[in-house]
Short mmCIF file of C-alpha atoms and ligand atoms in Angstrom, two decimals:
data_model
loop_
_atom_site.label_atom_id
_atom_site.label_comp_id
_atom_site.label_asym_id
_atom_site.label_seq_id
_atom_site.Cartn_x
_atom_site.Cartn_y
_atom_site.Cartn_z
CA MET A 4 128.13 136.96 79.53
CA PRO A 5 128.80 138.55 82.85
CA MET A 6 130.41 136.69 86.05
CA ARG A 7 127.73 135.69 88.24
CA HIS A 8 127.98 135.14 91.69
CA ASP A 9 126.58 131.70 92.82
CA PHE A 10 124.25 132.53 95.47
CA SER A 11 122.71 129.17 95.94
CA GLU A 12 124.43 129.00 99.60
CA ASN A 13 121.69 128.21 102.38
CA LEU A 14 121.24 131.21 104.35
CA MET A 15 118.16 130.30 106.35
CA SER A 16 119.18 131.35 110.20
CA LEU A 17 118.25 129.21 113.47
CA GLN A 18 115.92 132.51 113.89
CA SER A 19 114.09 132.71 110.75
CA HIS A 20 113.61 129.07 111.17
CA ILE A 21 111.95 128.60 114.11
CA LEU A 22 110.15 132.02 113.18
CA LEU A 23 108.36 129.67 110.68
CA GLU A 24 108.04 126.64 112.43
CA GLU A 25 106.01 129.01 114.96
CA ALA A 26 104.31 130.52 112.16
CA LYS A 27 102.55 126.91 111.54
CA HIS A 28 100.69 127.58 115.05
CA PRO A 29 97.58 130.15 114.25
CA SER A 30 97.99 130.53 117.94
CA ALA A 31 101.39 131.42 118.15
CA SER A 32 103.00 134.79 120.05
CA GLY A 33 106.20 134.78 118.98
CA ASP A 34 107.24 134.01 123.08
CA PHE A 35 109.03 131.07 121.87
CA THR A 36 111.17 132.19 119.57
CA TRP A 37 112.43 134.84 122.20
CA ILE A 38 113.70 132.21 124.12
CA VAL A 39 115.07 130.01 121.56
CA SER A 40 117.10 133.39 120.25
CA ALA A 41 117.81 133.63 124.19
CA ILE A 42 119.95 129.88 123.96
CA SER A 43 121.25 131.00 120.74
CA LEU A 44 122.76 134.27 122.09
CA ALA A 45 123.72 132.06 125.53
CA ALA A 46 125.45 128.95 123.07
CA LYS A 47 127.52 131.92 120.97
CA SER A 48 129.02 133.45 124.30
CA ILE A 49 129.64 129.95 126.01
CA SER A 50 131.41 128.89 122.09
CA ASN A 51 133.74 132.22 122.48
CA HIS A 52 134.57 130.78 126.25
CA VAL A 53 135.16 127.71 125.17
CA ARG A 54 137.20 128.51 122.10
CA ARG A 55 139.73 130.62 124.46
CA ALA A 56 139.41 129.02 127.74
CA ARG A 57 143.01 128.46 127.53
CA LEU A 58 144.51 131.42 126.51
CA SER A 59 141.93 133.79 129.15
CA GLY A 60 142.81 131.22 131.91
CA ALA A 61 139.59 129.76 131.98
CA ILE A 62 140.46 125.99 132.20
CA GLY A 63 140.51 124.66 135.29
CA LYS A 64 138.20 124.09 138.39
CA PHE A 65 135.80 126.52 140.24
CA GLY A 66 136.55 124.72 143.72
CA ASP A 67 133.40 124.34 144.36
CA THR A 68 131.17 121.62 143.98
CA ASN A 69 127.51 121.08 142.76
CA ILE A 70 124.19 119.66 143.93
CA GLN A 71 125.60 116.45 142.56
CA GLY A 72 128.58 115.94 144.11
CA GLU A 73 130.84 116.96 141.05
CA GLU A 74 133.49 119.68 141.02
CA GLN A 75 132.37 122.65 138.99
CA GLN A 76 134.54 123.71 136.34
CA LYS A 77 135.46 127.10 135.71
CA LEU A 78 133.71 126.95 132.03
CA ASP A 79 130.32 125.21 133.94
CA VAL A 80 129.82 128.21 136.52
CA ILE A 81 130.74 130.63 133.08
CA ALA A 82 127.99 128.82 130.94
CA ASN A 83 125.56 128.29 133.30
CA GLU A 84 125.81 132.42 134.16
CA ALA A 85 125.31 133.20 130.02
CA LEU A 86 122.25 130.84 130.11
CA MET A 87 120.84 132.74 133.14
CA ARG A 88 121.57 136.13 132.22
CA CYS A 89 120.12 135.37 128.28
CA LEU A 90 116.80 133.48 129.77
CA GLY A 91 116.29 135.60 132.89
CA THR A 92 115.14 138.98 130.48
CA ARG A 93 112.56 136.81 128.77
CA ALA A 94 109.50 137.83 129.35
CA SER A 95 107.68 134.53 128.85
CA VAL A 96 109.96 132.57 131.09
CA ALA A 97 108.60 131.02 134.64
CA VAL A 98 110.95 128.52 135.91
CA LEU A 99 114.76 127.88 134.88
CA ALA A 100 116.22 124.40 135.94
CA SER A 101 120.21 123.94 135.74
CA GLU A 102 122.43 120.79 135.95
CA GLU A 103 124.38 123.29 138.15
CA ASP A 104 121.69 124.76 140.58
CA ASP A 105 120.33 123.11 143.35
CA GLU A 106 116.68 124.30 143.37
CA PRO A 107 115.33 125.64 140.04
CA THR A 108 114.61 129.52 140.15
CA ILE A 109 111.66 131.10 139.72
CA LEU A 110 111.17 134.31 137.62
CA ARG A 111 107.70 134.56 137.23
CA LYS A 112 104.34 133.17 138.07
CA GLY A 113 101.81 131.75 135.29
CA LYS A 114 99.93 134.79 136.19
CA ASP A 115 102.42 136.93 135.40
CA GLY A 116 103.31 135.62 131.95
CA GLY A 117 105.18 132.80 133.03
CA LYS A 118 104.74 130.35 130.07
CA TYR A 119 107.80 127.93 129.78
CA CYS A 120 110.08 126.17 131.84
CA VAL A 121 113.79 125.87 130.42
CA LEU A 122 116.20 123.33 131.73
CA PHE A 123 119.45 122.92 130.96
CA ASP A 124 122.96 121.34 131.22
CA PRO A 125 125.24 124.63 130.63
CA LEU A 126 128.26 123.04 129.69
CA ASP A 127 128.06 118.74 129.90
CA GLY A 128 131.54 117.01 129.53
CA SER A 129 133.25 119.75 131.13
CA SER A 130 135.79 117.29 133.38
CA ASN A 131 137.17 116.64 129.16
CA LEU A 132 137.83 120.76 128.52
CA ASP A 133 141.53 120.47 129.34
CA THR A 134 141.77 117.93 126.31
CA GLY A 135 139.98 119.89 124.00
CA VAL A 136 137.46 117.26 123.38
CA GLY A 137 133.95 118.41 122.40
CA VAL A 138 131.81 120.07 124.97
CA GLY A 139 127.97 121.10 124.74
CA THR A 140 124.86 122.69 126.13
CA ILE A 141 121.74 120.19 126.44
CA PHE A 142 118.00 122.29 126.49
CA SER A 143 114.43 120.95 126.98
CA ILE A 144 111.68 124.11 126.99
CA LEU A 145 108.62 122.80 128.53
CA ARG A 146 105.30 124.31 129.02
CA ASN A 147 104.68 125.83 132.57
CA ASP A 148 101.39 124.73 134.51
CA PRO A 149 99.93 127.91 135.89
CA ASN A 150 98.23 125.79 138.45
CA VAL A 151 101.35 124.01 139.73
CA HIS A 152 102.91 126.63 142.62
CA SER A 153 105.88 124.14 143.17
CA ALA A 154 109.09 124.88 140.93
CA GLN A 155 110.19 120.98 141.63
CA ALA A 156 106.61 120.28 140.31
CA THR A 157 105.80 122.07 137.65
CA VAL A 158 109.62 120.99 135.93
CA CYS A 159 109.00 117.39 136.89
CA GLN A 160 107.10 116.39 133.55
CA PRO A 161 107.49 113.31 131.34
CA GLY A 162 109.78 114.24 128.08
CA VAL A 163 106.61 113.49 126.02
CA ARG A 164 105.48 116.91 126.96
CA GLN A 165 108.86 118.86 125.65
CA VAL A 166 108.17 121.82 123.42
CA ALA A 167 110.98 121.85 121.91
CA ALA A 168 114.84 120.61 122.98
CA GLY A 169 118.12 120.56 121.26
CA TYR A 170 121.37 120.30 122.24
CA VAL A 171 125.12 122.88 121.10
CA LEU A 172 128.42 121.16 120.36
CA TYR A 173 131.20 123.32 120.80
CA GLY A 174 133.19 120.68 118.40
CA SER A 175 135.70 121.34 115.65
CA SER A 176 132.77 124.19 114.67
CA THR A 177 130.12 125.12 116.91
CA ILE A 178 126.23 122.79 116.05
CA PHE A 179 122.99 123.95 117.31
CA VAL A 180 120.39 120.63 117.31
CA ILE A 181 116.85 121.42 117.74
CA THR A 182 113.21 119.70 116.95
CA THR A 183 109.96 121.52 117.82
CA GLY A 184 108.32 118.14 117.58
CA ASN A 185 108.62 118.24 113.80
CA GLY A 186 111.85 116.59 113.07
CA VAL A 187 115.05 117.84 114.14
CA ALA A 188 117.41 120.90 112.47
CA LEU A 189 121.07 121.21 112.45
CA PHE A 190 122.33 124.53 112.69
CA GLU A 191 126.10 125.59 112.17
CA LEU A 192 127.67 128.52 113.47
CA ASP A 193 128.92 130.63 110.96
CA PRO A 194 131.79 132.82 113.06
CA PHE A 195 132.04 135.57 110.48
CA ILE A 196 128.52 136.69 110.46
CA GLY A 197 127.54 135.41 113.99
CA SER A 198 124.47 133.45 112.97
CA PHE A 199 123.88 129.62 113.11
CA LEU A 200 122.54 128.63 109.60
CA LEU A 201 120.79 125.86 108.46
CA VAL A 202 122.73 123.07 107.25
CA LYS A 203 120.33 119.93 107.56
CA ASP A 204 116.17 119.66 108.12
CA GLN A 205 114.26 116.90 108.55
CA LEU A 206 117.53 114.87 110.23
CA ARG A 207 117.49 111.10 110.09
CA VAL A 208 119.39 108.72 112.18
CA PRO A 209 120.37 105.74 109.87
CA GLU A 210 118.42 102.50 110.60
CA ARG A 211 121.82 100.25 111.51
CA ASN A 212 125.31 100.68 111.85
CA SER A 213 127.73 98.09 114.08
CA VAL A 214 128.97 100.91 116.34
CA TYR A 215 128.40 101.13 119.94
CA SER A 216 129.01 103.55 122.59
CA VAL A 217 129.53 102.47 126.08
CA ASN A 218 132.00 103.13 128.96
CA GLU A 219 133.00 99.64 128.72
CA ALA A 220 135.45 99.82 132.00
CA TYR A 221 132.70 99.21 134.20
CA ALA A 222 131.22 96.48 132.02
CA SER A 223 131.59 93.93 134.61
CA THR A 224 129.19 95.81 137.23
CA PHE A 225 126.42 96.53 134.08
CA PRO A 226 123.08 94.17 134.42
CA ASP A 227 123.36 91.09 132.76
CA GLY A 228 121.38 91.76 129.56
CA TYR A 229 124.19 94.65 128.51
CA GLN A 230 127.04 92.38 129.59
CA ARG A 231 125.38 89.63 127.17
CA TYR A 232 124.97 92.27 124.33
CA LEU A 233 128.48 93.43 124.23
CA ALA A 234 129.43 89.63 123.98
CA TRP A 235 127.38 89.63 121.16
CA ALA A 236 128.61 92.50 119.68
CA HIS A 237 132.15 91.29 119.82
CA ALA A 238 131.46 88.25 118.20
CA ASN A 239 129.65 90.09 115.34
CA GLY A 240 132.39 92.40 114.23
CA TYR A 241 130.87 95.80 115.63
CA SER A 242 133.00 99.01 116.13
CA SER A 243 133.48 100.96 119.52
CA ARG A 244 133.78 104.71 119.92
CA TYR A 245 133.23 107.03 123.60
CA ILE A 246 134.26 110.04 123.81
CA GLY A 247 132.83 110.90 127.50
CA SER A 248 130.73 113.73 126.48
CA MET A 249 127.52 113.13 126.31
CA VAL A 250 126.60 115.78 123.62
CA ALA A 251 129.72 114.74 120.96
CA ASP A 252 129.23 110.55 121.59
CA VAL A 253 125.11 111.35 121.22
CA HIS A 254 125.79 113.86 117.74
CA ARG A 255 128.45 111.54 116.20
CA THR A 256 125.33 108.55 116.94
CA LEU A 257 122.64 110.79 115.15
CA LEU A 258 124.60 111.67 112.09
CA THR A 259 126.38 107.98 111.73
CA GLY A 260 124.03 105.63 113.24
CA GLY A 261 124.96 103.31 116.00
CA VAL A 262 123.96 102.81 120.12
CA PHE A 263 124.74 105.04 122.64
CA MET A 264 124.16 103.66 126.45
CA TYR A 265 124.59 104.55 130.03
CA PRO A 266 123.47 101.72 131.53
CA PRO A 267 123.09 101.38 135.47
CA THR A 268 126.48 100.59 137.33
CA LYS A 269 127.78 99.54 140.62
CA LYS A 270 128.67 103.19 141.32
CA ASN A 271 125.61 104.66 139.87
CA PRO A 272 122.59 102.29 140.29
CA GLU A 273 120.07 104.36 138.80
CA GLY A 274 122.79 105.15 136.08
CA LYS A 275 124.77 108.26 135.61
CA LEU A 276 122.74 111.01 133.43
CA ARG A 277 119.99 113.34 134.07
CA TYR A 278 116.27 112.95 133.25
CA LEU A 279 115.75 116.29 132.98
CA TYR A 280 118.42 118.01 130.94
CA GLU A 281 120.03 114.75 129.48
CA ALA A 282 118.28 111.81 129.09
CA SER A 283 115.07 113.47 128.00
CA PRO A 284 115.89 116.15 125.47
CA MET A 285 118.09 114.17 123.46
CA ALA A 286 115.55 111.11 123.20
CA PHE A 287 113.06 113.82 122.12
CA ILE A 288 115.86 114.35 119.19
CA MET A 289 116.69 110.74 118.64
CA GLU A 290 113.01 109.69 118.17
CA GLN A 291 112.10 112.97 116.02
CA ALA A 292 115.61 111.23 113.76
CA GLY A 293 113.31 108.07 113.72
CA GLY A 294 115.57 106.59 116.48
CA LEU A 295 114.72 105.04 119.85
CA ALA A 296 115.52 106.12 123.26
CA TYR A 297 114.73 103.88 126.45
CA SER A 298 115.35 104.00 130.24
CA GLY A 299 115.02 100.81 131.18
CA ASP A 300 111.81 99.10 129.90
CA ALA A 301 110.01 102.22 129.04
CA ARG A 302 110.86 104.94 126.18
CA THR A 303 112.51 107.52 127.91
CA LEU A 304 110.06 110.56 126.96
CA GLU A 305 107.54 108.47 128.67
CA HIS A 306 109.35 108.33 132.33
CA GLN A 307 107.69 110.33 134.76
CA PRO A 308 110.65 112.59 136.97
CA HIS A 309 110.07 112.93 140.58
CA LYS A 310 113.30 114.88 141.31
CA VAL A 311 114.99 118.05 138.97
CA HIS A 312 118.29 115.91 139.23
CA GLU A 313 116.95 112.66 138.81
CA ARG A 314 118.97 109.97 137.06
CA VAL A 315 117.83 107.38 134.91
CA PRO A 316 119.83 104.53 132.59
CA VAL A 317 120.23 105.46 128.63
CA LEU A 318 120.12 103.99 125.75
CA LEU A 319 119.45 105.38 122.39
CA GLY A 320 120.47 105.54 118.72
CA SER A 321 119.34 103.83 115.62
CA ARG A 322 115.95 101.73 115.72
CA GLY A 323 117.86 98.46 114.93
CA GLU A 324 120.42 99.04 117.02
CA VAL A 325 118.79 99.93 119.87
CA GLU A 326 115.40 96.80 119.08
CA LYS A 327 118.84 94.55 119.24
CA VAL A 328 120.43 95.75 122.61
CA ARG A 329 116.80 95.18 123.81
CA GLU A 330 116.48 91.70 123.03
CA PHE A 331 119.19 90.77 124.98
CA LEU A 332 117.71 93.39 128.19
CA ARG A 333 114.44 91.32 128.16
P1 LIG B 421 128.38 115.86 133.33
O1 LIG B 421 127.47 116.45 133.17
O2 LIG B 421 129.17 116.00 135.17
O3 LIG B 421 129.60 116.12 132.47
O4 LIG B 421 128.64 114.20 133.18
C1 LIG B 421 127.88 113.75 132.31
C2 LIG B 421 128.71 113.07 131.49
C3 LIG B 421 128.22 113.00 129.78
O5 LIG B 421 128.74 113.59 129.18
C4 LIG B 421 129.02 111.38 129.84
O6 LIG B 421 127.96 111.05 128.68
C5 LIG B 421 129.62 110.60 131.06
O7 LIG B 421 129.31 112.01 131.91
C6 LIG B 421 130.58 110.09 131.05
O8 LIG B 421 130.83 109.61 132.63
P2 LIG B 421 131.76 108.45 132.08
O9 LIG B 421 133.14 109.29 132.47
O10 LIG B 421 131.16 107.73 133.45
O11 LIG B 421 131.71 107.55 131.18
MG1 LIG B 422 125.80 116.91 132.28
#
């Protein structure tokens, strides 16, 4: 018998996956696929910069602070530029909003073909860069309402209206996780062929896992319920995992279960994480994977934001673990 190579390896690319998803909608024009391909191109470029950062001198502060008073790292600026440039050339993008920019950028109006708004945190967790910890890009895609004229108003939509959301984790490998409202798919960058390849479709977060992820150093300033939950978790054999990089912490929670939280603190009474490009896209992914996500009493996805950089408390993860925390918050 002649030797035969096993070609059963998975060769479904992100691009093909999104094209197949889009084909399920009879009225789809392909514009959406173009947007995801722009994000994927930017992600490959950011991944390269992150991996070579120390060699190319890109580690360190840029010397400026963003609108939120946070010091920008050189790589924050590089990542922002990569997304702006890749998305800026896509004809159907109306508005881009970034954690790094004070105001959203209007590229074109609805009457000129601007169908979508893309919101992103170009490099979340960037303050961890100098220690080689996983960092990530988070994005959310919304429809542009042609009747709304201010950029601020058009992007301030509750998360339930997201057309798609996802993140890219620049960790030991580069991982792309996306939902278009039909489950969650996970891709890994094959650096040799330069494509994100499907690793798992219809990803499900485990129902339970006795692990919590929170910056416990702030616990004495958390609202009472969180403190009582932590005392309960300590008494019940829970383990703790916290990287301090949202994409890495949420990704671990998605794959292995548990609960991730950023509660209100004395320093950040509204919570630290931003609604539109951190909490809302991560909530969409978690719910699509069968988990839960809350900001205060409400589902994160139902929160109505009023400002581009609005912050909210975040509680998300396995259904059973989120429910448990909520018992203490009631
Ligand atoms: P950034 O967007 O400025 O990088 O800040 C967000 C990060 C998240 O990745 C992470 O969950 C959180 O800040 C960690 O905050 P803390 O250091 O207060 O625990
Ligand atoms: Mg961030």
